[in-house]
XYZ file of C-alpha atoms in Angstrom:
683
model
C 60.761 98.464 50.310
C 60.921 100.427 53.535
C 62.404 103.885 53.986
C 65.970 104.178 55.315
C 64.653 106.695 57.843
C 62.776 105.401 60.868
C 62.303 106.168 64.557
C 61.323 104.723 67.948
C 58.749 106.407 70.181
C 58.918 105.815 73.936
C 55.484 104.908 75.334
C 55.055 105.963 78.964
C 51.798 105.510 80.895
C 49.964 105.075 77.589
C 51.377 108.338 76.199
C 54.086 108.998 73.597
C 56.888 110.740 75.519
C 60.217 110.471 73.673
C 61.320 110.004 70.060
C 64.596 108.483 68.798
C 65.673 108.813 65.153
C 67.014 105.721 63.349
C 69.318 105.857 60.340
C 69.793 103.150 57.748
C 73.508 103.950 57.641
C 74.155 103.005 61.281
C 73.287 100.243 63.736
C 71.241 101.415 66.740
C 72.354 99.683 69.944
C 69.932 99.542 72.908
C 70.972 98.614 76.466
C 71.834 99.740 79.974
C 75.487 100.585 79.237
C 76.283 104.200 78.382
C 78.094 103.071 75.209
C 74.756 102.204 73.562
C 73.022 104.479 71.060
C 69.952 104.401 73.328
C 70.954 103.998 76.981
C 68.170 102.907 79.356
C 68.036 103.266 83.132
C 66.147 99.994 83.439
C 67.098 97.290 85.943
C 65.678 94.525 83.702
C 67.631 95.709 80.689
C 70.951 94.006 79.895
C 74.089 96.047 79.299
C 73.857 95.361 75.543
C 70.294 94.189 75.087
C 69.306 94.465 71.396
C 70.145 96.211 68.133
C 68.088 97.641 65.228
C 69.555 97.864 61.718
C 68.532 98.411 58.052
C 69.468 95.816 55.416
C 68.252 95.025 51.878
C 65.463 97.598 52.080
C 64.088 96.195 55.346
C 64.380 97.144 59.076
C 65.309 94.353 61.508
C 65.675 93.879 65.276
C 68.004 91.336 66.919
C 68.158 90.267 70.571
C 71.818 90.134 71.718
C 71.392 87.298 74.210
C 69.753 89.463 76.879
C 68.883 88.112 80.308
C 65.144 88.964 80.213
C 64.509 88.806 76.459
C 63.080 91.214 73.891
C 59.369 91.309 73.003
C 58.003 92.264 69.583
C 54.286 92.920 70.079
C 53.186 89.821 72.028
C 56.007 87.587 70.772
C 59.376 87.103 72.481
C 62.413 87.178 70.194
C 64.763 84.207 70.774
C 68.360 85.081 71.677
C 70.491 86.116 68.694
C 67.463 85.787 66.348
C 66.683 88.488 63.759
C 63.062 89.661 63.185
C 61.768 92.191 60.662
C 60.110 95.399 61.915
C 56.899 96.909 60.592
C 55.529 100.381 61.262
C 53.293 100.482 64.337
C 54.803 97.401 66.036
C 55.651 97.580 69.735
C 59.115 96.659 71.081
C 59.415 95.974 74.836
C 62.866 95.851 76.467
C 62.659 95.175 80.176
C 60.029 97.585 81.508
C 60.546 100.026 78.627
C 58.060 100.099 75.752
C 58.771 101.542 72.266
C 56.698 101.853 69.106
C 58.487 101.544 65.780
C 57.756 104.036 62.987
C 59.105 104.213 59.460
C 59.590 107.279 57.222
C 60.421 110.941 57.690
C 59.189 112.718 60.835
C 55.977 114.587 60.231
C 55.190 112.771 56.996
C 54.925 109.145 58.057
C 52.501 107.990 60.713
C 53.531 105.824 63.601
C 50.153 104.165 63.629
C 46.788 104.858 61.931
C 45.603 106.733 65.019
C 48.505 109.243 64.998
C 48.349 112.511 63.021
C 51.274 114.499 61.671
C 50.736 117.116 64.388
C 50.935 114.454 67.103
C 54.209 113.137 65.703
C 55.655 116.660 65.651
C 54.460 117.208 69.211
C 56.231 114.027 70.279
C 59.437 115.245 68.628
C 59.195 118.571 70.498
C 58.843 116.790 73.863
C 62.300 115.208 73.832
C 63.080 115.394 77.562
C 65.034 112.228 78.192
C 62.236 110.560 80.183
C 62.537 106.828 80.731
C 59.661 104.631 81.795
C 61.037 101.978 84.204
C 59.555 100.035 87.072
C 62.246 100.335 89.731
C 63.486 97.778 92.240
C 63.125 99.614 95.548
C 65.428 99.297 98.559
C 63.373 99.012 101.712
C 59.858 97.671 102.416
C 58.628 95.429 99.620
C 56.472 97.241 97.075
C 53.689 95.930 94.803
C 55.217 94.257 91.783
C 52.548 95.396 89.309
C 53.055 99.155 89.648
C 54.441 101.358 86.896
C 57.020 104.025 87.688
C 58.046 107.035 85.617
C 60.698 109.594 86.526
C 61.184 113.027 84.967
C 63.962 115.469 85.884
C 62.452 118.866 86.630
C 65.533 120.627 87.978
C 69.097 119.862 89.018
C 71.915 121.774 90.675
C 75.514 121.036 91.642
C 75.998 123.893 94.133
C 73.586 125.772 96.338
C 73.643 129.549 96.436
C 72.642 129.544 100.116
C 76.117 128.515 101.212
C 77.756 130.998 98.856
C 75.904 134.187 99.884
C 72.766 135.313 101.650
C 71.327 137.043 98.576
C 70.567 135.899 95.092
C 72.829 137.933 92.841
C 70.279 137.934 90.034
C 67.125 138.805 91.979
C 68.680 140.669 94.902
C 66.519 138.819 97.414
C 67.298 136.220 100.039
C 67.001 132.619 98.923
C 64.416 130.965 101.132
C 61.979 128.094 100.874
C 58.265 128.681 100.524
C 57.955 128.238 104.302
C 60.527 130.983 104.934
C 63.543 128.829 105.798
C 66.888 130.276 104.695
C 70.483 130.922 105.851
C 69.474 131.764 109.447
C 67.577 128.508 109.919
C 70.392 126.608 108.187
C 72.897 128.148 110.597
C 70.744 127.082 113.552
C 70.501 123.543 112.167
C 74.264 123.417 111.546
C 74.855 124.402 115.195
C 72.820 121.460 116.439
C 74.389 119.111 113.899
C 77.826 120.155 115.128
C 76.918 119.036 118.666
C 75.658 115.607 117.553
C 77.797 112.684 118.695
C 76.105 109.846 116.807
C 75.083 109.271 113.184
C 71.483 108.630 114.283
C 71.329 112.062 115.910
C 72.604 113.745 112.736
C 70.043 111.877 110.611
C 67.130 112.733 112.911
C 68.012 116.437 113.053
C 68.428 116.674 109.273
C 65.148 114.900 108.444
C 63.082 116.858 110.956
C 64.616 120.119 109.760
C 63.829 119.349 106.110
C 60.236 118.319 106.800
C 59.696 121.635 108.583
C 61.493 123.690 105.942
C 59.944 122.198 102.771
C 56.594 120.924 101.615
C 57.761 117.307 101.770
C 55.524 114.660 103.309
C 58.228 112.036 103.643
C 62.018 112.125 104.060
C 64.825 109.629 104.458
C 68.589 109.715 104.977
C 70.586 107.020 103.172
C 74.285 106.352 103.744
C 77.091 104.360 102.164
C 79.629 102.507 104.343
C 81.912 105.263 105.625
C 85.296 105.088 103.880
C 86.692 108.198 102.214
C 89.540 106.266 100.562
C 87.630 103.447 98.854
C 85.399 103.382 95.794
C 81.714 103.261 96.702
C 79.053 101.307 94.844
C 75.554 102.689 94.377
C 74.085 99.347 95.460
C 75.769 99.594 98.896
C 73.538 102.433 100.115
C 71.378 101.729 103.181
C 68.527 103.576 104.902
C 69.617 105.085 108.248
C 66.525 107.080 109.303
C 63.196 108.225 107.878
C 60.104 110.209 108.864
C 56.717 110.950 107.326
C 53.740 113.171 108.011
C 50.473 111.720 109.329
C 52.099 108.376 110.223
C 52.240 107.199 106.611
C 54.609 104.442 105.566
C 57.892 105.725 104.142
C 58.361 105.142 100.386
C 61.989 104.085 99.758
C 64.015 105.762 97.051
C 64.268 104.085 93.667
C 67.517 102.634 92.379
C 67.320 104.832 89.285
C 67.398 108.008 91.365
C 70.241 106.650 93.519
C 72.352 105.916 90.439
C 71.561 109.293 88.882
C 72.569 111.279 91.979
C 75.542 109.011 92.657
C 76.979 109.363 89.141
C 76.272 113.080 88.682
C 77.013 114.135 92.305
C 74.277 116.750 91.959
C 70.889 117.393 93.570
C 67.830 116.534 91.436
C 64.154 117.422 91.575
C 62.094 114.738 89.828
C 58.526 114.240 88.816
C 57.852 110.615 89.759
C 54.595 108.757 89.197
C 53.771 105.577 91.175
C 50.533 104.012 89.962
C 48.742 101.343 91.952
C 51.019 100.986 95.000
C 49.684 100.690 98.535
C 50.776 102.656 101.582
C 49.825 101.412 105.013
C 48.492 103.684 107.730
C 48.140 102.846 111.407
C 44.362 103.120 111.118
C 43.546 102.687 107.426
C 44.876 101.551 104.054
C 45.212 104.377 101.531
C 45.675 104.259 97.788
C 48.847 106.038 96.687
C 47.934 107.315 93.242
C 50.736 109.721 92.446
C 54.009 111.025 93.810
C 54.061 114.596 92.550
C 57.665 115.442 93.463
C 60.739 113.513 94.529
C 63.955 115.225 95.563
C 67.397 113.700 96.159
C 70.526 115.582 97.238
C 73.999 114.037 97.628
C 75.690 114.167 101.048
C 79.232 115.141 100.040
C 82.543 115.517 101.829
C 85.994 115.886 100.265
C 84.787 114.833 96.812
C 83.273 111.645 98.275
C 79.575 110.765 98.344
C 78.646 109.711 101.885
C 74.950 109.215 101.102
C 71.904 111.201 100.076
C 68.795 112.934 101.409
C 65.470 111.841 99.922
C 62.254 113.932 100.054
C 58.900 113.452 98.325
C 55.273 114.597 98.264
C 52.110 112.550 97.720
C 49.096 114.833 97.789
C 47.855 117.148 95.050
C 48.110 120.243 97.248
C 51.792 119.877 98.148
C 54.803 120.065 95.886
C 58.558 120.763 95.950
C 60.253 123.502 93.958
C 63.711 124.885 93.160
C 64.006 126.792 96.449
C 63.394 123.552 98.346
C 66.098 121.903 96.249
C 68.553 124.710 97.064
C 67.862 124.414 100.785
C 68.000 120.602 100.762
C 71.400 120.608 99.028
C 72.673 123.136 101.595
C 71.468 120.851 104.403
C 73.076 117.837 102.664
C 76.463 119.582 102.451
C 76.177 120.562 106.116
C 75.251 116.996 107.045
C 78.320 115.781 105.137
C 80.589 117.887 107.356
C 78.721 116.767 110.488
C 78.990 113.069 109.544
C 82.692 113.448 108.818
C 83.192 115.021 112.260
C 81.198 112.270 113.982
C 83.192 109.553 112.250
C 86.434 111.398 112.980
C 85.519 111.576 116.653
C 84.837 107.843 116.680
C 88.095 107.177 114.893
C 90.005 109.351 117.354
C 88.264 107.639 120.280
C 89.188 104.228 118.863
C 92.783 105.342 118.292
C 92.929 106.766 121.806
C 91.631 103.490 123.236
C 94.208 101.571 121.194
C 96.980 103.961 122.266
C 96.022 103.564 125.916
C 95.968 99.802 125.499
C 99.390 99.838 123.849
C 100.666 102.218 126.518
C 99.478 99.835 129.233
C 101.134 96.934 127.427
C 104.392 98.852 127.064
C 104.307 99.803 130.725
C 103.817 96.169 131.641
C 106.666 95.198 129.335
C 108.920 97.860 130.845
C 107.960 96.698 134.301
C 108.746 93.103 133.359
C 112.083 94.160 131.879
C 113.096 95.612 135.256
C 112.020 92.587 137.291
C 115.446 90.922 137.280
C 115.599 90.749 141.048
C 118.689 89.710 142.991
C 122.048 90.807 144.357
C 124.084 87.676 143.891
C 127.227 87.627 141.795
C 125.394 85.601 139.148
C 122.732 88.298 138.754
C 125.388 90.989 138.538
C 127.076 88.997 135.786
C 123.778 88.763 133.903
C 123.271 92.551 134.163
C 126.735 93.054 132.738
C 126.061 90.681 129.830
C 122.742 92.396 129.108
C 124.404 95.799 128.848
C 127.079 94.439 126.531
C 124.549 92.607 124.345
C 122.367 95.725 124.059
C 125.202 97.628 122.394
C 125.153 95.379 119.328
C 122.518 93.985 116.963
C 123.883 90.449 116.745
C 121.784 87.454 117.742
C 121.684 86.363 121.378
C 121.209 82.853 122.790
C 119.781 82.679 126.318
C 120.144 79.308 128.035
C 118.777 78.072 131.293
C 116.258 75.795 132.925
C 112.541 76.403 132.646
C 111.318 79.135 134.957
C 114.589 81.034 135.431
C 113.318 84.142 133.578
C 114.793 83.849 130.083
C 112.026 85.997 128.585
C 112.661 88.749 131.160
C 116.287 88.836 130.086
C 115.293 89.009 126.412
C 113.015 91.969 127.176
C 115.796 93.625 129.162
C 118.170 93.282 126.201
C 115.572 94.785 123.844
C 114.659 97.758 126.039
C 118.303 98.509 126.768
C 119.142 98.604 123.046
C 118.617 101.272 120.396
C 115.559 99.293 119.196
C 113.592 99.907 122.386
C 111.038 102.104 120.575
C 110.488 99.417 117.927
C 108.315 96.293 118.248
C 109.277 93.324 120.396
C 107.548 90.195 119.094
C 107.597 87.001 121.174
C 106.880 83.472 119.915
C 107.069 80.164 121.764
C 108.167 77.553 119.223
C 106.969 74.708 121.448
C 103.414 76.089 121.657
C 102.717 75.845 117.890
C 102.586 72.746 115.736
C 105.294 72.211 113.152
C 102.857 72.687 110.257
C 101.815 76.138 111.489
C 105.150 77.395 112.797
C 106.408 78.331 109.312
C 103.239 80.379 108.720
C 103.635 82.094 112.102
C 107.272 82.981 111.419
C 107.206 83.926 107.748
C 103.484 84.518 107.017
C 101.552 83.061 104.103
C 99.804 84.106 100.926
C 96.089 83.735 100.283
C 95.314 80.162 99.221
C 98.699 78.784 100.326
C 96.921 75.987 102.191
C 93.479 75.003 103.380
C 92.120 77.772 105.580
C 94.448 80.489 104.227
C 91.633 82.832 103.201
C 93.771 85.993 103.375
C 97.396 87.018 103.313
C 99.007 86.872 106.744
C 102.022 88.830 107.922
C 104.475 86.642 109.850
C 106.370 87.432 113.038
C 109.495 88.398 111.102
C 107.659 91.099 109.156
C 105.818 92.255 112.281
C 109.153 92.640 114.098
C 110.809 94.615 111.280
C 113.324 97.166 112.695
C 112.715 95.597 116.130
C 113.422 92.374 117.994
C 112.053 88.845 117.591
C 112.268 86.614 120.681
C 111.952 82.884 119.964
C 111.506 80.807 123.094
C 112.174 77.055 123.103
C 114.216 77.270 119.890
C 115.321 73.681 120.435
C 111.786 72.485 119.558
C 112.066 73.735 115.966
C 112.087 71.026 113.291
C 115.164 70.587 111.096
C 113.314 71.509 107.894
C 112.327 74.826 109.422
C 115.786 75.311 110.924
C 117.256 75.493 107.403
C 114.883 78.282 106.347
C 115.396 80.043 109.659
C 119.175 79.924 109.159
C 118.758 81.477 105.720
C 116.850 84.382 107.221
C 119.537 84.896 109.861
C 122.227 84.910 107.210
C 120.544 87.058 104.570
C 117.561 88.663 106.334
C 115.235 87.764 103.415
C 112.594 85.084 102.911
C 109.397 84.195 101.035
C 105.992 83.797 102.592
C 104.469 80.346 102.576
C 102.895 79.837 99.161
C 104.532 82.973 97.738
C 107.476 83.749 95.476
C 108.139 87.372 96.422
C 111.275 88.003 98.465
C 110.685 89.895 101.701
C 113.603 91.672 103.367
C 113.529 92.686 107.008
C 115.820 94.160 109.634
C 115.249 92.039 112.734
C 117.392 91.186 115.730
C 116.817 87.616 116.885
C 117.021 86.564 120.530
C 116.576 82.826 121.066
C 116.129 80.883 124.280
C 116.157 77.208 125.196
C 116.278 74.916 128.203
C 117.746 72.074 126.160
C 121.378 70.964 125.944
C 121.948 72.156 122.374
C 125.422 70.588 122.205
C 123.828 67.229 122.871
C 121.067 67.978 120.351
C 123.696 68.823 117.716
C 125.696 65.659 118.500
C 122.584 63.506 118.117
C 121.590 65.212 114.848
C 118.422 66.927 116.067
C 119.747 70.483 115.792
C 121.800 71.974 112.961
C 125.329 72.778 114.023
C 125.538 75.780 111.656
C 122.362 77.251 113.188
C 123.743 76.614 116.670
C 126.888 78.621 115.956
C 124.863 81.361 114.208
C 122.636 81.782 117.247
C 125.439 81.537 119.763
C 127.154 84.795 118.810
C 126.378 86.167 122.271
C 125.389 83.712 124.974
C 123.782 84.430 128.332
C 123.542 81.476 130.717
C 120.956 81.983 133.431
C 121.767 79.913 136.526
C 118.938 78.065 138.307
C 117.587 79.456 141.541
C 119.343 76.767 143.621
C 122.673 78.102 142.324
C 121.979 81.578 143.739
C 120.529 80.873 147.141
C 121.266 84.431 148.322
C 118.571 85.732 145.971
C 115.805 83.515 147.406
C 114.925 85.814 150.392
C 114.941 88.887 148.095
C 112.668 87.236 145.542
C 110.360 85.809 148.232
C 109.917 89.229 149.863
C 109.326 90.824 146.454
C 106.565 88.372 145.546
C 105.045 88.628 149.038
C 104.767 92.418 148.767
C 103.350 92.174 145.223
C 100.612 89.667 146.068
C 99.702 91.468 149.296
C 98.988 94.583 147.234
C 96.924 92.602 144.726
C 94.845 90.709 147.300
C 94.673 93.297 150.080
C 96.222 90.846 152.588
C 98.636 92.177 155.182
C 101.723 90.108 155.938
C 104.794 91.377 157.752
C 107.091 88.746 156.282
C 108.133 85.105 156.549
C 108.441 83.049 159.684
C 112.138 82.032 160.271
C 111.276 78.354 159.851
C 109.458 79.090 156.620
C 112.439 81.035 155.291
C 114.810 78.160 156.206
C 112.576 75.804 154.206
C 112.681 78.153 151.221
C 116.473 78.443 151.445
C 117.040 74.680 151.654
C 114.556 73.672 148.938
C 116.042 72.737 145.532
C 113.443 74.639 143.438
C 113.052 72.423 140.334
C 110.606 74.995 138.904
C 112.992 77.872 139.707
C 111.629 81.426 140.043
C 108.262 80.516 138.494
C 107.739 77.908 141.201
C 108.807 80.321 143.954
C 106.304 82.888 142.672
C 103.460 80.349 142.706
C 104.386 79.061 146.182
C 104.337 82.577 147.634
C 101.056 83.442 145.867
C 99.364 80.332 147.303
C 100.672 81.128 150.782
C 99.278 84.670 150.601
C 95.862 83.502 149.421
C 95.415 80.555 151.802
C 97.578 81.545 154.768
C 96.551 83.342 157.960
C 98.291 85.419 160.578
C 100.862 88.146 160.280
C 103.673 85.949 158.932
C 103.864 83.217 156.322
C 104.268 79.929 158.174
C 106.039 76.739 157.143
C 102.731 74.904 156.791
C 101.574 77.564 154.273
C 104.269 76.485 151.817
C 103.390 73.777 149.298
C 106.615 72.311 147.883
C 107.024 69.461 145.407
C 109.233 66.362 145.504
C 110.336 66.580 141.871
C 113.996 66.224 140.919
C 115.731 69.316 139.649
C 116.257 69.721 135.904
C 119.844 69.328 134.697
C 121.086 67.659 137.837
C 121.006 63.971 138.712
C 121.290 62.567 142.181
C 124.024 59.940 141.912
C 122.488 58.040 144.815
C 118.797 58.496 144.014
C 118.249 54.699 144.234
C 119.785 54.491 147.701
C 117.801 55.141 150.873
C 118.371 58.701 152.046
C 119.392 57.622 155.556
C 122.210 55.311 154.270
C 125.665 56.865 154.598
C 128.294 56.045 151.971
C 131.753 57.106 153.074
C 133.838 59.042 150.525
C 137.257 60.614 150.777
C 137.562 64.383 150.455
C 139.494 63.860 147.237
C 136.612 61.837 145.700
C 134.061 64.393 146.876
C 136.121 67.221 145.339
C 136.539 65.320 142.075
C 132.791 64.571 141.820
C 131.863 68.145 142.680
C 134.223 69.628 140.087
C 133.099 67.316 137.272
C 129.393 67.984 138.017
C 130.000 71.728 138.096
C 131.838 71.623 134.753
C 129.071 69.573 133.166
C 126.452 71.973 134.470
C 128.101 74.998 132.795
C 128.953 73.036 129.615
C 132.629 73.086 130.536
C 132.871 76.859 130.622
C 135.904 77.008 132.891
C 135.594 80.725 133.632
C 132.053 80.350 134.968
C 132.910 77.077 136.717
C 135.859 78.639 138.556
C 133.610 81.487 139.773
C 130.969 79.055 141.036
C 133.629 76.902 142.745
C 135.251 79.973 144.276
C 138.753 79.193 142.969
C 141.100 80.712 140.429
C 141.016 79.596 136.813
C 144.608 78.308 137.026
C 143.729 76.289 140.147
C 140.803 74.715 138.294
C 143.103 73.767 135.396
C 145.523 72.061 137.793
C 142.734 70.075 139.475
C 141.310 68.998 136.076
C 144.755 67.730 135.117
C 145.325 66.140 138.535
C 142.045 64.197 138.486
C 142.291 63.412 134.775
C 138.907 64.975 134.013
C 137.792 64.997 130.377
C 134.719 66.303 128.635
C 132.309 63.612 127.455
């Protein structure tokens, strides 16, 4: 029968350092998690590694399925297996070694070599020291070394930043080298002028090496984000320095976790047996690290990183005054790093604001580029002003190149939504499978390649305007969902089930004959009527010939400024060619023709030979005699010519009699009489 009282002794560097009492009335849990009875800072220890318990007059140990196993003397305990414990046996968990003892303290020996006085001495040395071989972050270290870490001193606040004198001793707090508040103030001045993180790190490390007895120092930082939760494993070395060109010894993970969790500065005694440190001229044996110091770099209750200092030689050491000064430097560095990152953030925001300002200026400039003095342009200006007063949807119709997007921008910037976003999307430029995602967004995993949630154009244009060009290219399946959004202003993202509500004004544009598309079943009639609340028909350039000279001169002046060429204007013959040309590409084609003439032309005026015009037919109009030779004359009566001209005009404006009468230059009542006289009917 064994005694219900037992204990574990921590063996560190061959010495008995820590004692843990065991009770037969309770189970002793051992592991890395803080919920355990014995919590170990050991990277090879599982969260719940093993347990020790007393049953039927016998002590037992059980491995709880640990990752690296539990050793009893030289034997490994299989997972979930229970083994009996005898006094004097060794238990190894990860890098941590215990010796099991049974009986009351001071009366029962751990092993035959231990006396009662030695057991009592072990009990008096309870200092919470853990023997672990750490995984270092930085240059690879020898794998066979043994590391022990002992906390000598810790502090959460430094008195240097509170006052210049120690209230208890009445003397200034300074390091052994004489560094104190004055030197800290000088360092803070230089840190405040630093513009880069590297500069801050270099100043801090050099200042600490001069102020303390440290032989090596490093500055480690977490990714800068004051609003997110940091992880101790995310820390990275930014800068380091050593005396006598020795290799820098990276900080151990145990120390990082301790400082990170406690948010305090610690002075450790750390022993590194058997590791090598390379010199530029020789290889030295690093027998012992006498002191290691780590201070958290804090700002607004966040840990930005830490400062790491250490000594190697017997003659140098770190003390409490060095810890006070190092923590003061760390807090000052925290403010300096926050200022540096704030400056970068402000610079990035300023760059983005300038970029957005340039974009808005370009958009405003484009919105004012509705050039022309013809009656058609004046009508468009009037319709824009009326449309801007409301928030209903607008349908802009016209051939390609007439400037439908410019009119949409003009409507937006003339409305009360001008300070809100204007989002443009060309429905013909995106495949049908991706158009729904572009319009409504998608959830993560909605389809192959959807690695993150995406906000669609409707959400991006919330409280603003969404311009959809080439609306006639939208598939019917998507038209139904689009109609639902127009009716109720709510939708679900692709792959999602959450309803999203937005306040968006929709402006649509098309160069197709939507009435024909509706009649042939390619466009929903209900969507057509929902879009056509306000309609702006943009006439082709050939229908407003008076605007051609104005537009040509405008583009000539613009491209002369861009290229540095100097033209006085257009040759009369060149202008006659521009006036008589049918312009199938409309204003876009005129712009390109003038740009080419400016780049390739010569002389003071643009000549006829500088103009490159196409032979394409115009969109929306059909030459009734395109199969006949152009030099063949077919006689027609004036009545037939008038009838043909009226019917073609009505078809061009979709039988809008008010617009047709203005283009024909006759009264509306006169047009009605002629329609009745010639028996004209809409197809």
